[in-house]
Amino acid sequence: MNIVIRKDQWINLAIIASALWFIWFASTHFDEYTVRILNNIAIFTILAVSYNLINGVTGQFSLEPNGFVAIGAYVTALLLLDADAKDYQFDIESPYPWVLGLQANFVWALFFAGTFSSLLALTLSFPVFRVRGDYLAIVTLGFGFIIRILAINNPEITNGSLGLNDIPEFSNLYWTGGIAILAVWGILNIVNSKYGRAMKAVRDDEDAAIAMGVNTFKIKTFAFCTSAFLEGVGGGLLAALLTSISPDLFTFFFTFQLLIIIVLGGLGSTTGAVIGTVLVIGGAEWMRFLDEPMNFGLFVTPAMPGMRMVVFSLILIFVMLFAREGIMGKRELKDLFKKGKK
Amino acid sequence: MILELKGVTKKFGGVTAINNTTFTVNSKEIYGLIGPNGAGKTTMFNIITGNYQATDGEVVFRSEKLNGLKPHTIVRKGIARTFQNIRLFKTMSVMDNVLIGFDFQANYTYFESIFRFPRFFGEEKRIRKRAIEILDYFGIAEFAEHKATDLSYGQQRKVEIARALATNPAMLLLDEPAAGMNPAETKELAHLIRTAREDFDLTVLLIEHDMKFVNQLCDKVLVLDYGKTIFEGKPSDAIKDKEVVAAYLGDFAHD
Amino acid sequence: MINVKDLHVYYGLIEAVKGISFEVEEGQIVSLIGSNGAGKTSTLEALLNNVKKTGEINFSGFDTVNHKTHSLVQRGLSLVPEGRRVFINLSVEDNLRMGAFNNDENYERLKDVMYGLFPRIKEKRLQMAGTLSGGEQQMLAISRALMSEPKLLMLDEPSLGLAPKIVGEVFEIITRLKEEGITILLVEQNAFAALRISDYAYVLENGKIAMQGIAKDMIGDDEIRKKYLGG
Amino acid sequence: PMSGPLAAYGQTTYDGIVLAQKLQPTLKNGDTVKLVLVDNKGDKVETATSTTRLISSDKVTAILGALTSTNTAQVIAIADKKQIPVIAPAATNDKLTMRRSFANRVCFADSFQGKVVANYALKDLGLKTAVVIVDQAQVYSLGLSKAFKKAFEKGGGKVIKKLKITSGDKDFKAIVSQIKTMNPDFIFLPLYHPEASMIARQSKQIGLNKPMFSGDGVANQTFIDLGGKAVEGYMFTDFFDYSAPPTQKSKDFIAAYSKETGKNELNSFTALGADTYFLLVDAMNRCSDPSDSICVNKEIKASKGFEGVSGIINMDKTGNATRSAVIKVITNGKAIYKTTVNP
Amino acid sequence: MNFLEFMQQMVNGFSLGSMYALIAIGYTMVYGVLRLINFAHGDIMMVGAFLGYFGMAVLGLPFVAAVFLAVVGSSLLGMLTDKVAYKPLRDAPKISLLITAIGISFFLENIFNVLFGGTPRPFPVPEYMEHIINISGLIFSVASLMVPIVTLLLLTIILWVLYKTKYGMAIRALAFDVNTVNLMGIDANRIIMLVFGMGSGLAAVGGIFWAVNYPSVEPMMGVLIGLKAFAAAVVGGIGSVGGAVIGGFIIGFTEVVVVAFLPEYGGYKDAFAFVLLILVLLFKPTGILGINFDKSRF
Ligand SMILES: Nc1ncnc2c1ncn2[C@@H]1O[C@H](COP(=O)(O)OP(=O)(O)OP(=O)(O)O)[C@@H](O)[C@H]1O
Ligand SMILES: Nc1ncnc2c1ncn2[C@@H]1O[C@H](COP(=O)(O)OP(=O)(O)OP(=O)(O)O)[C@@H](O)[C@H]1O
Ligand SMILES: [Mg+2]
Ligand SMILES: [Mg+2]
């Protein structure tokens, strides 16, 4: 396979190279806490850019990520845990024999996680895309909900609410960061192709897109399955990072968090989604000091645990009030430089 | 003969919007569809393009029956349209708007676009070149990278027609293309449509209330009146037809 | 009736209207003509304080600057918006009812007047306005605006999308409204028809007034003929 | 968790830790113990991140928490690798401490509690058939119901049915209506207080007046407040009895607690929270270098006959606490001590 | 299963359903004017319940006065959120509005959590509400009987306002075109604010009844109820008040039926509500009584 490299691709290559260098540097020089935050950022970047593809670029107001992330996480966890570990862990009911038999290495596990998610997305797209707008939102919200309930109620496969523990910790910054770079690159490639254009056309005016010969159902399904694939992979990385998963991780708060990220970053902007991830995930960590007692010099406020979330929600409201299209709007980082030149 | 409608009827609930209408459009003809408001003209368009299904009757295009086909399939068979109110993709550039018209003509797969296979670059180059050609033809190439909705109304109309032409149609359906234009702009548009017919080898079916425009442009008109045909023939004859004057033109036509 | 001085309209950084002054005298029909994007719609919206603007507007001796759209409507300004904007999920009759929101006592009477003006919408009075054809919607929009018995009626391209016969009727109705004492500010692409029934006219170009004068004189003006009348 | 759906439990537990630190702020060597609070919002990603932060950034000697068994498992997974001891206040799942060297807890495990209830019901009350209501979403509930069923059926009892609920539910009329037709000797509700109190109320409404029994999940005043008259006669297991403080430390603590809050109905979670702190400080004091995590861990496990707020705690090698349970019954709006069960 | 038990379960479903309905109405009304899924609605309900609690437990007000306090307080809160968080975004993309709604929701949950703690507080239910009525074996409390009555009463009033008054007409018109409503000489913003007030007031009534039937209040109580009420509103056809009530009953009955007649699947109770929702939308993509807001003509 020979990949043609164009002039403007050199810039991209340079960006990718510096990102890779950063990953190496961070892995070797930063403390574990920082590395873990970076890992979270990398995984949420994958999730945010892929969620942005269906929600921002294609304009289908879907609230599904928690469902696919959960599926990816469970598939990966079940493939990575050996039969012995599973047998030991399953406490509510004993596992089905086939569950014990599942086994794969990390790469295959992630691949299966993604594939399984996207196959499910394919099946789902037939009913889901019959409805539009807010109805789509509630159907997909329901899907995520159902997945979680299934995880709780099928202890023979998922170990119920106990979740799966002791998942081998394969994820590290090379994996998460590397896949994040791939994901951003791949998604930008989609966006800058006829498929991406068609997705945007569906978002702007579905009827007009049809009138241009676009098979809008196919385009929506592509976007949905691609999102689901990466969400599955992201879920797998998350499982192998946390080493422990359980159904309560995948509530709709998980989806809301992603939604906040992509809207803050600028709905429809892939680079905006990356920026949004850094701000929300990094920012939430940074704001931890709000939970602690504060010393204002003159007086010391008592610790107000939970204050962080209050401030977080206020910031969220203010950002939306003053930057209603999010930080990047629908532009990409590249467009900003273009404007600057003019 | 390129398009033939045979006994097309469309009912909405109890309302009959089109009643047993038959007409044919010949190749390279500019065919006008006129009639009072609510006569069923737009509905007729929607039936031809597959947005609505006819309650009864047949639509035949290049000897192929279109009934039951999906709208996007019909476009690919060579029928493109514009809308009564301009409907451009508002967040996209003029160029991208036109490129959407090439969507089904670019030959690369989803997979190839993700991993940037050589074919992707080749195909993109090809359709971009053609898109520029079309924009150039309409004299709006300089706006290629502008957001489509930043253009003036007249220019947006042109983008919309350019976008439709990008689908490489044999037949173009225009729904009130001159609405909202002043007489000077209308005149320019008429000229543009006429030359485009030659240069793109088009058959045009259009709806318009501006009789001057219709007169200048159309080879033939069909006058619909609440579902039934009251006249078919030359526009210059239509103006004189008593029934047409009574139902549609009124005294106003004599300006 | 209405007196405008140095009006500017802004959309973010875009200045759509760049300092225009004009007036409409009581009992007259005044036209604003100009090509697409000249700023005609923006001017009408500005008179109703519906866009961001600066300048002085005096309506019957009343300074409108600090008043909201709805209170200006209550004072006798009324607009038939561009693109009709009927309430598509309300029936035709309910649309009229909305027009008479602050004019309950005259609703029944005015409704019949409107049905007299436009028999076509009377037939459809129980149908949802969204299922009307474009022209029918335009008729509805005009009647709706009249339901508040305005002193000044502003029409934004009322002939848009109407069949010639109806266009003729609409212009006839506008003349008749004038005779009944309603002052009219008319924005039209169909400059010919507009000028013919107007007393006075302004030509907008790129947000500025390029020309003004007695309407009848303008029809004869060469420049106008060339630019706006197409020949 | 200090925010999120389970914030209430986190907050009550944290109260205990804070008050404990207030009472005993320094080590033997005079150093002040510094508490660092991190809120995990009851969420796994946050749990992992904040645990890493505590270990690598705040360089803590030991971790107290987390609250629920799943999140505690997460904390332990990370801390175990870094050899930082964890003391869980209330995570009762049996598996939690298995195959781990740095996991400890001050509460008893599900299996013990399940046995206590089963035996008490069978032998002391002579109840032979039970309906169990399980909260599918709570590890605590799943573990306890399983342990109970095992012990109850071993002792000759019969579990007629396990009915499933999900925490957050409020309406149990359909469930209690069903139980009424099943007519069991008693109902076992291994639940937390919000659900248990609602079930008790709705049972009384439809005239279902069977004995009800819960674990420590309802061992707090809130349960009685929420249940009102409907929980009269309700039985549950608890760690200790605040009205008859088992140790001197309990007495002191309860005194301090009522000074602080004006109440003396000390919540078990608060007591257990305090005990994690006291146990840790005690272990640290026994190390020459109190910040040596490995030594601290060893000493935690070596704690025998430790006098805690919630009673005498004997730690074993696996990090589990061997301790007695008490059984209480709610009478006239007060939880009245009935009996103590020793392991 | 005997007839009595069946009837008992139906009574249970009816009372639960009407509670969902009550809350779903508010959702649907706000959606009707702003086309906004007001994620904060469940939390306004929570605030309403808290206000009722404070009114009775702290201020010692009688029940009716506490309800009044809660309704007024929540209405004001609803109008305030509209003014602060939604009104400045009238012409912004809907999704921005949605995010501020989520923001308000998080804010209310967390501020109540910080101020009052997450521990549930017992709601002081008046004696007569807990009174049990027994009609030949069918058992229900006065409170659970009152909810359907109040719901249907409020429904009637709202339907009357919506379809029989000109204000209702304006409310319906708003859904499609705020600007043009202004052109009719109507202060659209004020009407929107009133709708928020009404919707929030209803949420407060819902919250109090919820707290009377399940007597505890805590900061997160609105989340799940809000979600289900939202599902109910969608099943019924979001934007349609009658639909919200139908949807509420459907969801309520489904829950009871699943738990009562399919106890094995009790754990799937909440999932069934959503499965049902998906099924309804498959056959009726805009819900049972829904109007298609995306209607675009060619
Ligand atoms: N989806 C629909 N449901 C119900 N009635 C409809 C629908 N679409 C169109 N109609 C009705 O069909 C008739 C024809 O409408 P159509 O839009 O085709 O008119 P038209 O000839 O294009 O008019 P105009 O010149 O005013 O645009 C009208 O009476 C309209 O009310
Ligand atoms: N909402 C808006 N945001 C940004 N720019 C706008 C907006 N509305 C109008 N404009 C710009 O303001 C200018 C004047 O527009 P306006 O609608 O007033 O013109 P017009 O004379 O009414 O044209 P037309 O004949 O097409 O109706 C145009 O350049 C237009 O692009
Ligand atoms: Mg039409
Ligand atoms: Mg205009």
Tab-separated table of C-alpha atoms in Angstrom, chain E residues 22-265:
chain	number	residue	atom	x	y	z
E	22	LEU	CA	-47.934	15.172	35.978
E	23	ILE	CA	-44.230	15.684	35.478
E	24	ALA	CA	-44.325	14.857	31.784
E	25	ILE	CA	-46.829	17.651	31.177
E	26	GLY	CA	-44.273	20.222	32.249
E	27	TYR	CA	-41.648	18.703	29.986
E	28	THR	CA	-43.943	18.748	27.064
E	29	MET	CA	-45.118	22.304	27.615
E	30	VAL	CA	-41.630	23.710	27.699
E	31	TYR	CA	-40.787	21.644	24.664
E	32	GLY	CA	-43.867	22.989	23.020
E	33	VAL	CA	-42.693	26.579	23.163
E	34	LEU	CA	-38.928	26.304	22.971
E	35	ARG	CA	-38.430	22.874	21.451
E	36	LEU	CA	-36.030	22.391	24.296
E	37	ILE	CA	-35.652	19.168	26.216
E	38	ASN	CA	-35.459	20.842	29.565
E	39	PHE	CA	-33.134	18.471	31.342
E	40	ALA	CA	-33.456	20.619	34.437
E	41	HIS	CA	-37.162	19.836	34.737
E	42	GLY	CA	-36.622	16.866	37.032
E	43	ASP	CA	-34.439	19.028	39.225
E	44	ILE	CA	-37.034	21.772	39.406
E	45	MET	CA	-39.315	19.036	40.624
E	46	MET	CA	-36.716	18.219	43.267
E	47	VAL	CA	-36.564	21.866	44.321
E	48	GLY	CA	-40.348	21.880	44.553
E	49	ALA	CA	-40.273	18.876	46.840
E	50	PHE	CA	-37.586	20.501	48.959
E	51	LEU	CA	-39.586	23.707	49.223
E	52	GLY	CA	-42.559	21.689	50.368
E	53	TYR	CA	-40.326	19.987	52.897
E	54	PHE	CA	-38.960	23.269	54.208
E	55	GLY	CA	-42.420	24.742	54.316
E	56	MET	CA	-43.749	21.959	56.490
E	57	ALA	CA	-40.768	20.676	58.434
E	58	VAL	CA	-38.981	23.966	59.026
E	59	LEU	CA	-41.606	26.681	58.820
E	60	GLY	CA	-44.334	24.462	60.158
E	61	LEU	CA	-46.815	25.456	57.473
E	62	PRO	CA	-49.916	23.398	56.837
E	63	PHE	CA	-49.801	21.151	53.783
E	64	VAL	CA	-51.794	23.353	51.467
E	65	ALA	CA	-49.696	26.386	52.309
E	66	ALA	CA	-46.537	24.384	51.729
E	67	VAL	CA	-47.810	23.294	48.328
E	68	PHE	CA	-48.522	26.894	47.560
E	69	LEU	CA	-45.048	27.902	48.637
E	70	ALA	CA	-43.512	25.158	46.531
E	71	VAL	CA	-45.523	25.991	43.450
E	72	VAL	CA	-44.803	29.693	43.678
E	73	GLY	CA	-41.146	29.130	44.496
E	74	SER	CA	-40.596	26.648	41.703
E	75	SER	CA	-42.443	28.798	39.207
E	76	LEU	CA	-40.202	31.696	40.089
E	77	LEU	CA	-37.180	29.464	39.805
E	78	GLY	CA	-38.368	28.222	36.428
E	79	MET	CA	-38.881	31.749	35.190
E	80	LEU	CA	-35.526	32.774	36.574
E	81	THR	CA	-33.707	29.965	34.788
E	82	ASP	CA	-35.488	30.959	31.620
E	83	LYS	CA	-34.396	34.537	32.011
E	84	VAL	CA	-30.823	33.768	32.956
E	85	ALA	CA	-29.984	30.694	30.970
E	86	TYR	CA	-32.411	30.271	28.104
E	87	LYS	CA	-33.602	33.684	27.015
E	88	PRO	CA	-30.171	34.943	25.966
E	89	LEU	CA	-29.969	31.906	23.704
E	90	ARG	CA	-33.289	32.255	21.890
E	91	ASP	CA	-31.679	32.453	18.488
E	92	ALA	CA	-28.765	30.140	19.275
E	93	PRO	CA	-28.518	26.555	18.076
E	94	LYS	CA	-30.837	24.272	20.026
E	95	ILE	CA	-27.929	22.208	21.236
E	96	SER	CA	-26.406	25.164	23.106
E	97	LEU	CA	-29.678	25.540	24.898
E	98	LEU	CA	-29.645	21.878	25.716
E	99	ILE	CA	-26.214	22.143	27.255
E	100	THR	CA	-27.249	25.065	29.430
E	101	ALA	CA	-30.222	22.980	30.489
E	102	ILE	CA	-27.856	20.192	31.502
E	103	GLY	CA	-25.743	22.848	33.208
E	104	ILE	CA	-28.731	24.097	35.209
E	105	SER	CA	-29.579	20.538	36.090
E	106	PHE	CA	-26.063	19.819	37.385
E	107	PHE	CA	-26.048	23.124	39.170
E	108	LEU	CA	-29.277	22.511	41.047
E	109	GLU	CA	-28.289	18.967	41.982
E	110	ASN	CA	-24.870	19.967	43.207
E	111	ILE	CA	-25.786	23.166	44.987
E	112	PHE	CA	-28.475	21.313	46.921
E	113	ASN	CA	-25.970	18.602	47.624
E	114	VAL	CA	-23.426	21.071	48.967
E	115	LEU	CA	-25.971	23.070	50.948
E	116	PHE	CA	-28.180	20.352	52.355
E	117	GLY	CA	-26.192	17.168	51.926
E	118	GLY	CA	-27.147	14.062	50.004
E	119	THR	CA	-28.871	12.277	52.878
E	120	PRO	CA	-32.560	11.809	52.159
E	121	ARG	CA	-34.869	13.745	54.444
E	122	PRO	CA	-38.194	12.369	55.533
E	123	PHE	CA	-41.072	14.289	54.070
E	124	PRO	CA	-43.669	15.136	56.706
E	125	VAL	CA	-46.755	13.632	55.183
E	126	PRO	CA	-50.004	14.915	56.667
E	127	GLU	CA	-51.902	12.279	58.565
E	128	TYR	CA	-54.984	12.249	56.341
E	129	MET	CA	-52.902	11.655	53.235
E	130	GLU	CA	-51.650	8.393	54.618
E	131	HIS	CA	-55.109	7.227	55.464
E	132	ILE	CA	-55.766	3.888	53.855
E	133	ILE	CA	-58.895	3.240	51.885
E	134	ASN	CA	-60.004	-0.337	51.504
E	135	ILE	CA	-62.692	-1.033	48.972
E	136	SER	CA	-63.496	-4.713	49.209
E	137	GLY	CA	-59.865	-5.701	49.295
E	138	LEU	CA	-58.553	-3.033	46.965
E	139	ILE	CA	-56.205	-0.968	48.998
E	140	PHE	CA	-54.818	2.460	48.391
E	141	SER	CA	-53.874	5.539	50.327
E	142	VAL	CA	-55.635	8.860	50.075
E	143	ALA	CA	-52.461	10.310	48.610
E	144	SER	CA	-52.266	7.824	45.779
E	145	LEU	CA	-55.904	8.466	45.033
E	146	MET	CA	-55.361	12.188	44.975
E	147	VAL	CA	-52.594	12.145	42.394
E	148	PRO	CA	-54.705	10.953	39.475
E	149	ILE	CA	-57.451	13.354	40.439
E	150	VAL	CA	-55.100	16.296	40.618
E	151	THR	CA	-53.391	15.239	37.402
E	152	LEU	CA	-56.624	14.992	35.473
E	153	LEU	CA	-57.824	18.246	36.916
E	154	LEU	CA	-54.655	20.067	35.948
E	155	LEU	CA	-54.733	18.402	32.550
E	156	THR	CA	-58.212	19.711	31.940
E	157	ILE	CA	-57.202	23.197	32.934
E	158	ILE	CA	-54.130	23.151	30.741
E	159	LEU	CA	-55.934	21.745	27.744
E	160	TRP	CA	-58.546	24.404	28.190
E	161	VAL	CA	-55.909	27.116	28.322
E	162	LEU	CA	-54.075	25.695	25.318
E	163	TYR	CA	-56.985	25.087	23.004
E	164	LYS	CA	-59.668	27.426	24.170
E	165	THR	CA	-57.876	30.647	24.946
E	166	LYS	CA	-55.907	32.946	22.764
E	167	TYR	CA	-52.939	32.580	25.080
E	168	GLY	CA	-52.938	28.899	24.366
E	169	MET	CA	-52.978	29.655	20.697
E	170	ALA	CA	-49.978	31.902	21.156
E	171	ILE	CA	-48.228	29.153	23.077
E	172	ARG	CA	-48.811	26.727	20.234
E	173	ALA	CA	-47.701	29.270	17.664
E	174	LEU	CA	-44.493	29.915	19.574
E	175	ALA	CA	-43.243	26.434	18.900
E	176	PHE	CA	-42.699	27.295	15.283
E	177	ASP	CA	-41.917	30.937	15.172
E	178	VAL	CA	-41.043	33.136	18.108
E	179	ASN	CA	-40.330	36.174	16.037
E	180	THR	CA	-43.599	36.225	14.193
E	181	VAL	CA	-45.475	35.935	17.458
E	182	ASN	CA	-43.910	39.253	18.393
E	183	LEU	CA	-45.226	40.680	15.154
E	184	MET	CA	-48.738	39.927	16.363
E	185	GLY	CA	-48.233	42.410	19.178
E	186	ILE	CA	-47.582	39.665	21.673
E	187	ASP	CA	-44.635	39.677	24.028
E	188	ALA	CA	-43.321	36.249	23.126
E	189	ASN	CA	-40.702	36.270	25.843
E	190	ARG	CA	-43.314	36.860	28.458
E	191	ILE	CA	-45.395	33.990	27.204
E	192	ILE	CA	-42.386	31.709	27.184
E	193	MET	CA	-41.622	32.783	30.717
E	194	LEU	CA	-45.184	32.073	31.755
E	195	VAL	CA	-44.968	28.623	30.233
E	196	PHE	CA	-41.797	28.008	32.178
E	197	GLY	CA	-43.581	29.198	35.257
E	198	MET	CA	-46.527	26.905	34.626
E	199	GLY	CA	-44.349	23.933	33.747
E	200	SER	CA	-42.235	24.448	36.831
E	201	GLY	CA	-45.292	24.887	39.004
E	202	LEU	CA	-46.580	21.573	37.709
E	203	ALA	CA	-43.210	20.033	38.423
E	204	ALA	CA	-43.504	21.292	41.981
E	205	VAL	CA	-46.940	19.742	42.352
E	206	GLY	CA	-45.485	16.547	40.917
E	207	GLY	CA	-42.541	16.761	43.288
E	208	ILE	CA	-44.718	17.199	46.322
E	209	PHE	CA	-47.008	14.377	45.389
E	210	TRP	CA	-44.019	12.249	44.731
E	211	ALA	CA	-42.712	13.121	48.162
E	212	VAL	CA	-46.088	12.423	49.729
E	213	ASN	CA	-46.278	8.992	48.159
E	214	TYR	CA	-42.635	8.153	48.666
E	215	PRO	CA	-41.856	10.359	51.602
E	216	SER	CA	-38.244	11.314	51.172
E	217	VAL	CA	-36.506	14.201	49.496
E	218	GLU	CA	-32.901	14.355	48.348
E	219	PRO	CA	-30.951	16.310	45.730
E	220	MET	CA	-30.768	13.558	43.129
E	221	MET	CA	-34.422	12.530	43.338
E	222	GLY	CA	-35.281	14.303	40.093
E	223	VAL	CA	-32.858	12.454	37.868
E	224	LEU	CA	-34.512	9.124	37.267
E	225	ILE	CA	-38.059	10.408	37.580
E	226	GLY	CA	-37.194	13.188	35.180
E	227	LEU	CA	-35.804	10.721	32.720
E	228	LYS	CA	-38.868	8.515	32.844
E	229	ALA	CA	-41.246	11.426	32.658
E	230	PHE	CA	-39.301	12.588	29.648
E	231	ALA	CA	-39.651	9.161	28.095
E	232	ALA	CA	-43.354	9.402	28.845
E	233	ALA	CA	-43.579	12.752	27.127
E	234	VAL	CA	-41.870	11.333	24.058
E	235	VAL	CA	-44.016	8.218	23.919
E	236	GLY	CA	-47.068	10.425	24.007
E	237	GLY	CA	-45.608	12.720	21.401
E	238	ILE	CA	-43.514	15.482	22.808
E	239	GLY	CA	-45.218	18.822	22.548
E	240	SER	CA	-48.638	17.335	23.077
E	241	VAL	CA	-50.099	17.721	26.548
E	242	GLY	CA	-52.655	14.988	26.136
E	243	GLY	CA	-49.896	12.792	24.796
E	244	ALA	CA	-47.788	13.400	27.884
E	245	VAL	CA	-50.586	12.111	30.067
E	246	ILE	CA	-51.113	9.045	27.913
E	247	GLY	CA	-47.374	8.448	27.867
E	248	GLY	CA	-47.192	8.810	31.635
E	249	PHE	CA	-49.860	6.197	32.147
E	250	ILE	CA	-48.274	3.847	29.645
E	251	ILE	CA	-44.917	4.017	31.360
E	252	GLY	CA	-46.483	3.685	34.787
E	253	PHE	CA	-48.544	0.661	33.810
E	254	THR	CA	-45.647	-0.978	32.008
E	255	GLU	CA	-43.516	-0.783	35.102
E	256	VAL	CA	-46.154	-2.268	37.283
E	257	VAL	CA	-47.056	-4.947	34.782
E	258	VAL	CA	-43.450	-6.018	34.358
E	259	VAL	CA	-42.834	-6.253	38.064
E	260	ALA	CA	-46.164	-7.832	38.861
E	261	PHE	CA	-46.642	-10.275	36.054
E	262	LEU	CA	-43.105	-10.952	34.883
E	263	PRO	CA	-41.231	-10.914	38.190
E	264	GLU	CA	-38.313	-12.739	36.589
E	265	TYR	CA	-37.727	-9.646	34.520
